[in-house]
Structure formats: structure tokens, C-alpha cells
mmCIF file of C-alpha atoms in Angstrom:
data_model
loop_
_atom_site.group_PDB
_atom_site.id
_atom_site.type_symbol
_atom_site.label_atom_id
_atom_site.label_comp_id
_atom_site.label_asym_id
_atom_site.label_seq_id
_atom_site.Cartn_x
_atom_site.Cartn_y
_atom_site.Cartn_z
ATOM 1 C CA UNK A 984 172.076 229.201 301.295
ATOM 2 C CA UNK A 985 169.880 228.873 304.566
ATOM 3 C CA UNK A 986 169.151 224.785 304.509
ATOM 4 C CA UNK A 987 167.614 221.945 306.932
ATOM 5 C CA UNK A 988 171.160 221.285 307.810
ATOM 6 C CA UNK A 989 171.925 224.883 308.974
ATOM 7 C CA UNK A 990 168.628 226.756 309.700
ATOM 8 C CA UNK A 991 169.467 226.361 313.449
ATOM 9 C CA UNK A 992 172.811 228.036 313.224
ATOM 10 C CA UNK A 993 171.864 230.300 310.758
ATOM 11 C CA UNK A 994 169.216 231.848 313.686
ATOM 12 C CA UNK A 995 172.275 231.546 316.320
ATOM 13 C CA UNK A 996 173.331 234.468 314.377
ATOM 14 C CA UNK A 997 174.168 237.707 316.218
ATOM 15 C CA UNK A 998 175.769 240.913 315.196
ATOM 16 C CA UNK A 999 178.472 243.074 317.809
ATOM 17 C CA UNK A 1000 175.646 244.452 320.800
ATOM 18 C CA UNK A 1001 175.813 248.188 318.782
ATOM 19 C CA UNK A 1002 175.380 246.933 315.392
ATOM 20 C CA UNK A 1003 171.430 244.914 316.868
ATOM 21 C CA UNK A 1004 169.737 248.362 316.017
ATOM 22 C CA UNK A 1005 170.569 248.702 313.012
ATOM 23 C CA UNK A 1006 170.068 244.717 311.838
ATOM 24 C CA UNK A 1007 167.589 242.458 312.075
ATOM 25 C CA UNK A 1008 167.849 238.873 314.149
ATOM 26 C CA UNK A 1009 167.817 235.762 311.318
ATOM 27 C CA UNK A 1010 164.617 234.784 312.345
ATOM 28 C CA UNK A 1011 162.921 238.221 311.655
ATOM 29 C CA UNK A 1012 164.166 238.412 308.432
ATOM 30 C CA UNK A 1013 163.425 234.702 307.453
ATOM 31 C CA UNK A 1014 160.435 235.887 309.122
ATOM 32 C CA UNK A 1015 159.926 238.748 306.394
ATOM 33 C CA UNK A 1016 159.754 237.139 303.295
ATOM 34 C CA UNK A 1017 156.289 235.727 303.778
ATOM 35 C CA UNK A 1018 154.725 233.808 300.746
ATOM 36 C CA UNK A 1019 157.832 232.762 299.658
ATOM 37 C CA UNK A 1020 157.816 229.128 302.581
ATOM 38 C CA UNK A 1021 160.992 230.567 304.548
ATOM 39 C CA UNK A 1022 159.223 230.402 307.818
ATOM 40 C CA UNK A 1023 156.935 227.252 307.368
ATOM 41 C CA UNK A 1024 160.911 226.452 306.292
ATOM 42 C CA UNK A 1025 161.847 227.487 308.919
ATOM 43 C CA UNK A 1026 159.356 225.497 311.786
ATOM 44 C CA UNK A 1027 159.864 222.307 309.608
ATOM 45 C CA UNK A 1028 163.482 222.493 310.576
ATOM 46 C CA UNK A 1029 163.627 223.655 314.124
ATOM 47 C CA UNK A 1030 160.944 220.802 314.247
ATOM 48 C CA UNK A 1031 162.479 218.093 312.831
ATOM 49 C CA UNK A 1032 165.881 219.372 315.546
ATOM 50 C CA UNK A 1033 163.154 218.643 318.364
ATOM 51 C CA UNK A 1034 162.200 214.888 317.035
ATOM 52 C CA UNK A 1035 166.122 214.217 317.196
ATOM 53 C CA UNK A 1036 167.188 215.154 319.969
ATOM 54 C CA UNK A 1037 163.841 212.685 321.618
ATOM 55 C CA UNK A 1038 161.331 215.736 322.722
ATOM 56 C CA UNK A 1039 156.975 215.027 320.542
ATOM 57 C CA UNK A 1040 155.935 217.972 321.145
ATOM 58 C CA UNK A 1041 156.507 221.733 319.540
ATOM 59 C CA UNK A 1042 154.555 224.773 320.692
ATOM 60 C CA UNK A 1043 153.595 228.070 319.762
ATOM 61 C CA UNK A 1044 153.194 231.473 321.051
ATOM 62 C CA UNK A 1045 151.802 234.320 319.379
ATOM 63 C CA UNK A 1046 149.714 237.706 319.590
ATOM 64 C CA UNK A 1047 146.123 237.781 319.213
ATOM 65 C CA UNK A 1048 145.118 240.571 316.634
ATOM 66 C CA UNK A 1049 144.132 241.061 312.936
ATOM 67 C CA UNK A 1050 146.022 239.658 310.465
ATOM 68 C CA UNK A 1051 149.265 238.196 313.250
ATOM 69 C CA UNK A 1052 150.242 234.347 312.604
ATOM 70 C CA UNK A 1053 147.573 232.210 313.698
ATOM 71 C CA UNK A 1054 146.286 231.309 310.406
ATOM 72 C CA UNK A 1055 149.767 230.385 309.468
ATOM 73 C CA UNK A 1056 150.503 228.027 313.116
ATOM 74 C CA UNK A 1057 146.713 226.743 312.391
ATOM 75 C CA UNK A 1058 147.806 226.040 309.163
ATOM 76 C CA UNK A 1059 150.725 223.740 310.093
ATOM 77 C CA UNK A 1060 148.692 221.481 312.207
ATOM 78 C CA UNK A 1061 148.778 223.705 315.800
ATOM 79 C CA UNK A 1062 146.355 223.702 317.601
ATOM 80 C CA UNK A 1063 145.226 226.340 320.584
ATOM 81 C CA UNK A 1064 145.113 225.477 323.958
ATOM 82 C CA UNK A 1065 145.114 228.896 326.269
ATOM 83 C CA UNK A 1066 146.868 232.015 326.308
ATOM 84 C CA UNK A 1067 149.677 232.420 328.512
ATOM 85 C CA UNK A 1068 150.042 235.119 331.238
ATOM 86 C CA UNK A 1069 150.427 237.483 328.873
ATOM 87 C CA UNK A 1070 147.969 237.186 327.042
ATOM 88 C CA UNK A 1071 149.586 235.553 324.104
ATOM 89 C CA UNK A 1072 147.730 232.436 321.865
ATOM 90 C CA UNK A 1073 150.131 228.852 323.648
ATOM 91 C CA UNK A 1074 149.533 226.186 320.716
ATOM 92 C CA UNK A 1075 150.775 222.568 320.046
ATOM 93 C CA UNK A 1076 151.743 220.637 318.016
ATOM 94 C CA UNK A 1077 152.180 216.591 318.417
ATOM 95 C CA UNK A 1078 155.674 215.311 316.591
ATOM 96 C CA UNK A 1079 154.748 212.011 316.744
ATOM 97 C CA UNK A 1080 151.384 212.227 314.954
ATOM 98 C CA UNK A 1081 153.187 215.401 312.313
#
């Protein structure tokens, strides 16, 4: 079971290199369960870890486009701050205020 205490360790799990083509990374698998709260939980757990380590800002990037994760990130309180050199949106969340 994935919990706030183990989500980062779970996301670090990897299969052997020769098996990468058969298995999605854990983070992708959790994100593939859209609408069930896993993404919100994972982002919250990562943000708690950032706070624990003394950080005050969480940063995300996403590709623009219909059906993309923009609404998800904005709904969590991230603010668009511009574009990266790769043309992705850059967003941040002030963890001190959140």
C-alpha cells in the first residue's frame, strides 16, 4: 500500500534495464489512475518532503495542450510563471503559504 511515508521510496523503484520496455515507472502508474486521488496524494507527499528538507517552493513543468495536466496543477494551487526553454509551462507553489 502506498502511503505518505513511502510514496517517494515507491516512486524510486525500478526494474532491471532489460525490463523497462515492459513496465511503466511507478510514478507513471500512479498518475495513470486519474480521478482517484493518487496524483494529488503523490504531489502532496512530495511537497511535504520538500518542506521537511527546508524547501519553501515546489516547481512543476507541463506540456501545454488539450487534455494535459494544467488544470490539475492549477487546481493544486500552482501558478504559471512562464515557459521553459523546451516550451513547457513552468509553475510554482509557495509551500510557506500553502
